[in-house]
Coordinates of C-alpha atoms and ligand atoms in Angstrom, one line a residue:
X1 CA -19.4 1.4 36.9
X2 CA -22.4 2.6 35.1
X3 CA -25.8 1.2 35.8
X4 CA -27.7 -0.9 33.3
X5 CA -30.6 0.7 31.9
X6 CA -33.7 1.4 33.3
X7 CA -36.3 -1.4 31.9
X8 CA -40.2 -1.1 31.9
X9 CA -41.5 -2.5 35.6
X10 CA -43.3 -6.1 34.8
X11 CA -47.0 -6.2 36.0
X12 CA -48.4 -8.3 38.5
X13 CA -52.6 -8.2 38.4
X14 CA -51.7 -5.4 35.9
X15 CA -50.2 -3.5 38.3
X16 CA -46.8 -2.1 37.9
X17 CA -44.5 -4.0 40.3
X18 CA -41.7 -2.0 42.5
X19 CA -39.2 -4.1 42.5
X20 CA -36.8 -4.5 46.2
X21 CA -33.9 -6.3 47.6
X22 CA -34.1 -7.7 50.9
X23 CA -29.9 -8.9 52.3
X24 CA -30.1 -10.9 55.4
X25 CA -27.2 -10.7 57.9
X26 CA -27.6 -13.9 60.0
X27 CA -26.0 -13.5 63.0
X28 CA -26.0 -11.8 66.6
X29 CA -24.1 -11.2 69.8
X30 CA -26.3 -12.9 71.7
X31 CA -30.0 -14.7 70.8
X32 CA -33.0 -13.0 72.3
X33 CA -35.1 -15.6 74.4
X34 CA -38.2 -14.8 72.3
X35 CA -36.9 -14.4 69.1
X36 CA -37.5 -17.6 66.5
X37 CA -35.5 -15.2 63.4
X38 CA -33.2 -16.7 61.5
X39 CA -30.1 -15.4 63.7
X40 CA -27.3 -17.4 64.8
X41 CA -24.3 -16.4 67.7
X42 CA -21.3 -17.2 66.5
X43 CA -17.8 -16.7 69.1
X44 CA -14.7 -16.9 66.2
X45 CA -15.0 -13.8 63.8
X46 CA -17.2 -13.9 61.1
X47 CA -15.0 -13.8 57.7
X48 CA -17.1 -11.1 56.5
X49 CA -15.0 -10.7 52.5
X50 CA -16.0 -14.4 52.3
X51 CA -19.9 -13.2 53.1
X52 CA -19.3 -10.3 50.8
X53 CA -18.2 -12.6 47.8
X54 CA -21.1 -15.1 48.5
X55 CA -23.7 -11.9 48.2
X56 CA -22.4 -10.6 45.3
X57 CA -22.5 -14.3 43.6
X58 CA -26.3 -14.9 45.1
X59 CA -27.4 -11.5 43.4
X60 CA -25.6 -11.8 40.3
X61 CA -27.5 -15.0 39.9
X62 CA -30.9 -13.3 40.6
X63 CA -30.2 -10.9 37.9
X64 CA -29.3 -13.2 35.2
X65 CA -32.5 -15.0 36.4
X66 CA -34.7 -11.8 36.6
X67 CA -32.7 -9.4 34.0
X68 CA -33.0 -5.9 34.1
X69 CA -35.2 -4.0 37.1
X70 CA -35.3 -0.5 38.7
X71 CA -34.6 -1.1 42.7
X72 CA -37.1 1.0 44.6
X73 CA -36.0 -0.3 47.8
X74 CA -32.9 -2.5 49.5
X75 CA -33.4 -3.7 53.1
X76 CA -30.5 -5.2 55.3
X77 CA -32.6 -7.5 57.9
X78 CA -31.3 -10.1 59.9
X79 CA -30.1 -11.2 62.5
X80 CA -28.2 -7.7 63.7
X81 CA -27.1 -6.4 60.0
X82 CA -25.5 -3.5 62.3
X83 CA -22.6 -5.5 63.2
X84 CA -21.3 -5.7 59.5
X85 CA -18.6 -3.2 58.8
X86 CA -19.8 -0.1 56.8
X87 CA -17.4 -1.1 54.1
X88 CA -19.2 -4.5 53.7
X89 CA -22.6 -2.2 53.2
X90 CA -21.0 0.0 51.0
X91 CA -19.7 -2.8 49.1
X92 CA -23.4 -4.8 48.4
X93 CA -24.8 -1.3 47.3
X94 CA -22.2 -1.0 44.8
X95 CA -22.5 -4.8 43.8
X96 CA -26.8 -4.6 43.7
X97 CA -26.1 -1.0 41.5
X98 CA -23.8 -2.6 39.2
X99 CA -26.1 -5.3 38.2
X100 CA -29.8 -3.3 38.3
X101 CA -30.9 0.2 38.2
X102 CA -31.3 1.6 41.9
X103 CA -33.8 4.6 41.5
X104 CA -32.3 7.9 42.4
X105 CA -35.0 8.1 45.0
X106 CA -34.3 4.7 46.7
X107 CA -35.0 3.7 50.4
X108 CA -31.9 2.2 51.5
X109 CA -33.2 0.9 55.4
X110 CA -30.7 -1.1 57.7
X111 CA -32.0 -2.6 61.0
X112 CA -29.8 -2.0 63.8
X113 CA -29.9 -2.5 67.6
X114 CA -29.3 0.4 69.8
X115 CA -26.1 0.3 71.9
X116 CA -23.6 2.4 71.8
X117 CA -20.9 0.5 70.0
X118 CA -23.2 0.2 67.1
X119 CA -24.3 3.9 66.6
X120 CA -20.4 4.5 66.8
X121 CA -21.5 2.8 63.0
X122 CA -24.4 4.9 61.8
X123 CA -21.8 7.7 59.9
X124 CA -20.1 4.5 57.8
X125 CA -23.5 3.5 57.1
X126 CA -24.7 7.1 56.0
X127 CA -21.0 7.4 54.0
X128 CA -21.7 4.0 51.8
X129 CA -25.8 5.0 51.0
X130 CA -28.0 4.0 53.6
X131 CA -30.4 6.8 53.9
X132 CA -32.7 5.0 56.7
X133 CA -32.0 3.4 60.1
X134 CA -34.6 0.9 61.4
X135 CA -33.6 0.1 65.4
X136 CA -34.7 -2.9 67.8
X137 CA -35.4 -0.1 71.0
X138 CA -38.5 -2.6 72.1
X139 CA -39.2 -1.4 75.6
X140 CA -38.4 1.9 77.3
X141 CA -38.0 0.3 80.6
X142 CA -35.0 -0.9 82.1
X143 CA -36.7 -4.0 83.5
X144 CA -38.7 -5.1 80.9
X145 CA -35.4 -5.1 78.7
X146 CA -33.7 -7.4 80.8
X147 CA -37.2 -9.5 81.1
X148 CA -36.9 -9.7 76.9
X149 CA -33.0 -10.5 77.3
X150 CA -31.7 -6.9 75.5
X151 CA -28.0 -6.4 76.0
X152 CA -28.9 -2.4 76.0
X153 CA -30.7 0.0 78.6
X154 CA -33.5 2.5 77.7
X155 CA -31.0 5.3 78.1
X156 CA -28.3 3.7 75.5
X157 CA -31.6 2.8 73.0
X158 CA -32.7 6.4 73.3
X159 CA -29.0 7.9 72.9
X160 CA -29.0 5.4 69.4
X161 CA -32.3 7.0 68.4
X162 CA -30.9 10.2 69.0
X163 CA -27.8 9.3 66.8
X164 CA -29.8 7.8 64.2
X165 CA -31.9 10.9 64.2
X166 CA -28.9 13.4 63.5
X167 CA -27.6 10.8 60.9
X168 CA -30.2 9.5 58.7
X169 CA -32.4 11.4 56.6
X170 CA -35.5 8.7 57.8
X171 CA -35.8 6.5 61.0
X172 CA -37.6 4.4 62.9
X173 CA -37.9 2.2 65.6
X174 CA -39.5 -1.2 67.1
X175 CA -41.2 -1.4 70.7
X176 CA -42.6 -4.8 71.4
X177 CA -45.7 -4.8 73.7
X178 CA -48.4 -7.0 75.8
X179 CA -45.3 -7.6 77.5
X180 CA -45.1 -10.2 81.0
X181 CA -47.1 -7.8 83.7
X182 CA -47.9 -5.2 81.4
X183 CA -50.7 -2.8 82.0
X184 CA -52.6 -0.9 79.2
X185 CA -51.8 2.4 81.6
X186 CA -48.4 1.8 82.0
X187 CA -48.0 1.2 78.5
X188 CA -49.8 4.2 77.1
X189 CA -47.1 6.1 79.4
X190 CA -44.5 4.5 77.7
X191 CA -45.8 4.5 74.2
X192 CA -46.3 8.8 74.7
X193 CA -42.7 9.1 75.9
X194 CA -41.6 6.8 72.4
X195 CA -43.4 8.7 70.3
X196 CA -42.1 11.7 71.5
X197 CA -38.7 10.7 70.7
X198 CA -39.7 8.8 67.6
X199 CA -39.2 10.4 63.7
X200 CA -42.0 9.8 61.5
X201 CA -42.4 5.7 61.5
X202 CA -43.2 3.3 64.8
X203 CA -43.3 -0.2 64.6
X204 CA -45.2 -1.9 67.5
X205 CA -45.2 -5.7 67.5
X206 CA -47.1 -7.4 69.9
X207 CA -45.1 -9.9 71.9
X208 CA -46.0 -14.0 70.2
X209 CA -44.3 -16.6 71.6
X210 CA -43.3 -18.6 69.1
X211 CA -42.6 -22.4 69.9
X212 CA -39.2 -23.9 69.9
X213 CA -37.6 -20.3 72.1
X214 CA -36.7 -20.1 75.3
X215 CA -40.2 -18.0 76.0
X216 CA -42.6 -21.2 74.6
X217 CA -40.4 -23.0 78.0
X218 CA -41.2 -20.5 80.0
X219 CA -44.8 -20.3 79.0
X220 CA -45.1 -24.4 79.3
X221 CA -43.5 -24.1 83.1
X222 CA -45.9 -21.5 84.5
X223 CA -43.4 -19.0 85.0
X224 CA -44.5 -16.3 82.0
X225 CA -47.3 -14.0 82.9
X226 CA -48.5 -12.8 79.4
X227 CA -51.6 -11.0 79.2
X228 CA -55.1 -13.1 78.8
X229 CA -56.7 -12.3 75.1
X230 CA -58.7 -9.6 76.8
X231 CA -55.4 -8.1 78.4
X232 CA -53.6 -8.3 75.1
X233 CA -57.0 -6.8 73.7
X234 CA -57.0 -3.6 75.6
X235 CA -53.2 -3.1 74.6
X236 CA -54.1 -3.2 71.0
X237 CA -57.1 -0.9 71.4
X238 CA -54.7 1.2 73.7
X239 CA -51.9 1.5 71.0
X240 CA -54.7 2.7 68.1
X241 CA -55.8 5.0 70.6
X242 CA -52.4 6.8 71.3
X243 CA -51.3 6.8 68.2
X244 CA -54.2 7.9 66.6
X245 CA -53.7 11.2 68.7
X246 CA -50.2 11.1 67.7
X247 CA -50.7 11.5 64.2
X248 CA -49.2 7.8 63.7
X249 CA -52.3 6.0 62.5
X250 CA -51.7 2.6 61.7
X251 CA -50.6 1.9 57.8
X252 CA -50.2 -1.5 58.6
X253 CA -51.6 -4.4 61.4
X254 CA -47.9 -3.4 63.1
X255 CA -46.8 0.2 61.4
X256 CA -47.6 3.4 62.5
X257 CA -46.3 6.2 60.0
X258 CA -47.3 9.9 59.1
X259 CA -49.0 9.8 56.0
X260 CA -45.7 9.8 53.2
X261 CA -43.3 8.4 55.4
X262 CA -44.3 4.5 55.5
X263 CA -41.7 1.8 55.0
X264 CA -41.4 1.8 51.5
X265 CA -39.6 -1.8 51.5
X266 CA -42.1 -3.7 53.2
X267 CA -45.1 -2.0 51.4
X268 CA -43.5 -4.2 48.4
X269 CA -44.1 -7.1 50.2
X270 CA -48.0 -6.1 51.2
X271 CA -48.7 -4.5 47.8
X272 CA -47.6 -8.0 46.3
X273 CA -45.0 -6.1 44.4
X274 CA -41.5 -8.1 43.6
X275 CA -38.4 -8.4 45.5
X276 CA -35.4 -10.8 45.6
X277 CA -33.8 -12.6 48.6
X278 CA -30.1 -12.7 48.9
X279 CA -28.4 -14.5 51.9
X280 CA -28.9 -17.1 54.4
X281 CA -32.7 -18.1 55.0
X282 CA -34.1 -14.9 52.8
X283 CA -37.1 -15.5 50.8
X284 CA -38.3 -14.0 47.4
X285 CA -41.0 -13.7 45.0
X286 CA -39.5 -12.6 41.5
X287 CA -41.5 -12.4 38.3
X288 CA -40.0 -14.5 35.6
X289 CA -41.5 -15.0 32.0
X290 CA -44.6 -13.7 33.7
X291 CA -44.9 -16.2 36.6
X292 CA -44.3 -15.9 39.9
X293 CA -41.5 -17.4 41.7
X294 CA -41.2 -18.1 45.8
X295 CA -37.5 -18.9 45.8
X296 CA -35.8 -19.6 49.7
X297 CA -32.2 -20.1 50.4
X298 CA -30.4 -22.3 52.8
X299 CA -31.0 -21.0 56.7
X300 CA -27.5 -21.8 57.8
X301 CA -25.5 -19.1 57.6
X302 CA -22.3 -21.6 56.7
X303 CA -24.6 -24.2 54.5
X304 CA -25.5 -21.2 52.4
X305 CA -21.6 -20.3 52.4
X306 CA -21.1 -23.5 50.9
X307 CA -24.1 -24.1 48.6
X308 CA -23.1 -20.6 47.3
X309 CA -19.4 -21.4 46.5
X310 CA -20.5 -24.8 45.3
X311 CA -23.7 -23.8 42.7
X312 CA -23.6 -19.8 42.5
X313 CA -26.9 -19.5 44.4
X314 CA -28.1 -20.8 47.9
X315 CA -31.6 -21.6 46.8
X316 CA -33.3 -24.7 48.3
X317 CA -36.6 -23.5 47.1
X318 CA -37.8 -22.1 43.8
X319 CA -41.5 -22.8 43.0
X320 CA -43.9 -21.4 40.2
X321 CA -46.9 -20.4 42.7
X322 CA -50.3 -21.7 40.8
X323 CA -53.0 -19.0 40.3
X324 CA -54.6 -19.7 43.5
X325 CA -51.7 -19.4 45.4
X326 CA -51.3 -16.1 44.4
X327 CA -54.7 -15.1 45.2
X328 CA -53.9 -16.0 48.5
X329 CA -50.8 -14.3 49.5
X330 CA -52.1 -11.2 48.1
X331 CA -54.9 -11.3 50.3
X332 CA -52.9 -12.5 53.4
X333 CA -50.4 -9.5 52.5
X334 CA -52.9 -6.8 51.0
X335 CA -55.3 -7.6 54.1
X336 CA -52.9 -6.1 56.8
X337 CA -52.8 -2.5 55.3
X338 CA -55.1 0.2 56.2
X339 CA -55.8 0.6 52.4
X340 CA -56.6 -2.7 52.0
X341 CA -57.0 -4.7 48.4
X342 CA -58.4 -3.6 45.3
X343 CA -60.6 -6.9 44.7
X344 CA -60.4 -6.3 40.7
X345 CA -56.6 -6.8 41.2
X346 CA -57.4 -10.2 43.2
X347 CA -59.4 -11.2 40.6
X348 CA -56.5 -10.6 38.0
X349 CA -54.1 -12.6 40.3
X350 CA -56.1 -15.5 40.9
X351 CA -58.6 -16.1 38.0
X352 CA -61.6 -15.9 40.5
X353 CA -63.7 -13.1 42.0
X354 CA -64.4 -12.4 46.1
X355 CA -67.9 -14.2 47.4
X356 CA -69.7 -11.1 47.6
X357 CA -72.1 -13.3 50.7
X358 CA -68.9 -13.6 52.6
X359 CA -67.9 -10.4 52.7
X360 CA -71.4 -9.3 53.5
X361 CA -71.3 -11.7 56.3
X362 CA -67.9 -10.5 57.7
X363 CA -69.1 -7.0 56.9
X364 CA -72.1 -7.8 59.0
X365 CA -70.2 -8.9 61.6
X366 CA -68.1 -5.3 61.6
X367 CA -64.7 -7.0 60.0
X368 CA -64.1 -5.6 56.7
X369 CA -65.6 -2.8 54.5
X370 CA -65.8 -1.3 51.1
X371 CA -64.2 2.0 50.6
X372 CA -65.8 4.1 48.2
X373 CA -63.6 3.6 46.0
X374 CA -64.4 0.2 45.6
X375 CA -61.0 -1.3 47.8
X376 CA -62.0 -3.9 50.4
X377 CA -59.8 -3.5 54.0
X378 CA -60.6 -5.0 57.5
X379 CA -61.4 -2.3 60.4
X380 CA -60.6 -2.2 64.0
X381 CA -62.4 -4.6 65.1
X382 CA -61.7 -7.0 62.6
X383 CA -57.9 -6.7 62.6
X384 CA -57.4 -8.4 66.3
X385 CA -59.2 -11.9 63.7
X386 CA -57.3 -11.1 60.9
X387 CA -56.2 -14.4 60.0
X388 CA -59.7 -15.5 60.4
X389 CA -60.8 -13.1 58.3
X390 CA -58.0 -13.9 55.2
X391 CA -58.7 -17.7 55.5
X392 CA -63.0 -17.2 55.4
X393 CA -61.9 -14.8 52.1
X394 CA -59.3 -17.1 50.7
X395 CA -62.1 -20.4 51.2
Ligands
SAM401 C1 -35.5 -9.0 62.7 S1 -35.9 -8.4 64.3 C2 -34.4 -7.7 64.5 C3 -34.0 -6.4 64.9 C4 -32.7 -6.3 65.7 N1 -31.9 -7.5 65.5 C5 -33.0 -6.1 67.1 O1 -33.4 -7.1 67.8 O2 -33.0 -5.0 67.6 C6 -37.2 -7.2 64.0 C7 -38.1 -6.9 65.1 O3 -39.0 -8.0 65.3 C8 -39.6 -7.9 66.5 N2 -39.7 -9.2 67.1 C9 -38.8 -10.2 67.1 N3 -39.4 -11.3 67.7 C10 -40.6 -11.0 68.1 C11 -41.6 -11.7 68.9 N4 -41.5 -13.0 69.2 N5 -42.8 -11.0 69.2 C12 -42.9 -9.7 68.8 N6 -42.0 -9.0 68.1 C13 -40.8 -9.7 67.8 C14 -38.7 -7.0 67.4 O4 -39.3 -5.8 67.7 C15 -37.5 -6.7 66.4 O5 -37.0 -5.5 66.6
SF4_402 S1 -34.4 -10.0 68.3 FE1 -32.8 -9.1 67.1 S2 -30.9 -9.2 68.4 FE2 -32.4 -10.5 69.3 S3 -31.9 -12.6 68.5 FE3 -33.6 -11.7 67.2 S4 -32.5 -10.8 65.5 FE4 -31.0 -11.1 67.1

């Protein structure tokens, strides 16, 4: 079927907006013991048309909501979106095209996780239109993978990567650091031998325990040896450093990427751009009659089946943000990219302008600085405080 025509972008701050669509796939073979994502193990087979007919419902009600958009980027996230059937890809594509324009240039990313039973996948993925692989590889070491629960050895990650490198046009892949035991030597080895395997894009998360996982247990009992701050602080430094040489500077608190090959997807998000949320647990921000919506669906994966066959959407959430609000997220989102804001676009957003004595006193202090051309963005030193930085900005 033909797509709709191409409309004018809306403006957000007076910025054209890219517009993206993010699809969750909820569930996974097995849950990783640090992981607090909105992934669920299920042991009968997942009914995947059923799935299927609930996406396409969820986004045709986003489009009569939003109306007419050019798709810059579509991201399957989950959860372990690499254990849907290629068809089931290829079908979403088709459903997302038929009610929005998706631009002929298009970043079409899937995450996957590296064994070998799912890169048997990647050519069904390539065949239906995704043109970039994102994989879960998170530690090149055999026993650090079984420390983080991984049902995959470095040898089968790196055998995916190699895969996903003679299959997709783009790739990349995730290493989680400041690891139990680690050392900022033995991780610099390790980081070297990823990036010489890696494509053009790293992402390197640094391991957070987040309450309610099997790691906050271990953490209360005694039994988790994380780096102290000043540990996890030489990692960080350690990371910049190697990268740096690499020619994989940081675009992003998290994301390393040659300069042109960033992930166009979640630069929507940290531009403050727009995007819709389809499936279980997936959030949005759409731009409706010139306001901005945060819309959230239903986290479990067979609530949202049902809320979805009941009332054509699975939305539990859709709130006009205030002014304020705004200016808020776009500094807690604009704040983590090396580029940093444009503080004239803030001041579009939120009605109000920066306190120019704060960010001479976190510019005293070494945090943040003013590009010459005129955008604000936190440095080295003041990304390991971000969030302190954001919330003395945001006050
Ligand atoms: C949505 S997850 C899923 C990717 C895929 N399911 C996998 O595990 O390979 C995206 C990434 O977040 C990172 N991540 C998840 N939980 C984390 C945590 N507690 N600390 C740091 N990174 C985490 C991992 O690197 C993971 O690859
Ligand atoms: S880290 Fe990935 S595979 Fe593990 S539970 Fe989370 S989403 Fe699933």
């Amino acid at each position: 079927m033909a797509s709709p025509d191409p409309v004018k972008a809306p403006t957000a701050g007076d910025v054209a907006v890219d517009f993206g669509v993010y699809v969750h796939w909820p569930f996974c073979l097995a849950k990783c013991p640090y992981c607090d994502f909105n992934s669920h193990v299920r042991h009968a087979a997942i009914d995947e048309p059923r799935f299927v007919r609930a996406f396409a419902a969820e986004i045709a009600a986003t489009a009569a909501r939003v109306g007419g958009r050019t798709v810059a980027s579509i991201f399957f996230g989950g959860g372990t979106p690499s254990l849907m059937a290629p068809a089931t890809v290829g079908t979403l594509l088709d459903v997302i095209a038929k009610h929005w324009t998706v631009a002929p240039n298009a970043e079409v990313t899937l995450e996957a996780n590296p064994t070998s039973v799912e890169a048997t996948r990647f050519r069904g993925y390539r065949a239906a239109g995704v043109n970039r692989v994102s994989l879960g590889v998170q530690a090149l070491d055999d026993s650090a993978l079984a420390a983080l629960g991984r049902r995959h050895t470095a040898q089968e990650a790196l055998a995916a990567v190699a895969i996903a490198r003679a299959t997709f046009p783009r790739f990349s892949f995730d290493l989680i650091y400041a690891r139990p035991g680690q050392t900022a030597e033995a991780w610099r080895a390790e980081l070297r031998r990823a990036i010489a395997e890696a494509g053009e894009h790293l992402s390197l998360y640094q391991l957070t325990v987040e309450p309610d996982t099997p790691f906050a247990d271990l953490r209360a009992a005694g039994k988790l040896a994380l780096p102290d701050e000043d540990g996890a602080r030489a990692l960080y430094d350690a990371t910049q450093d190697v990268c740096v040489d690499a020619g994989l500077p940081a675009y992003e608190i998290s994301n390393h990427a040659r300069s042109g090959a960033e992930c166009r997807h979640n630069l929507v998000y940290w531009r403050y751009h727009e995007y819709a949320g389809v499936g279980p647990g997936a959030h949005g921000r759409l731009l409706i009659e010139g306001r901005r919506h945060a819309t959230a669906t239903e986290r479990g994966p067979e609530a949202w089946l049902a809320r979805v066959e009941a009332a054509g959407d699975g939305l539990i959430e859709d709130d006009v943000l205030t002014r304020e609000q705004q200016g808020d997220e776009f500094l807690l989102m604009g704040l983590r990219l090396a580029e940093g804001i444009d503080p004239r676009r803030y001041q579009r957003i939120s009605g109000r302008a920066l306190d120019n004595a704060r960010i001479a006193a976190l510019a005293g202090h070494g945090f943040v600085e003013t590009s010459p051309n005129g955008r604000l963005r936190v440095t080295c030193a003041g990304f390991p405080v971000l969030d302190a930085v954001v919330a003395d900005l945001a006050a």
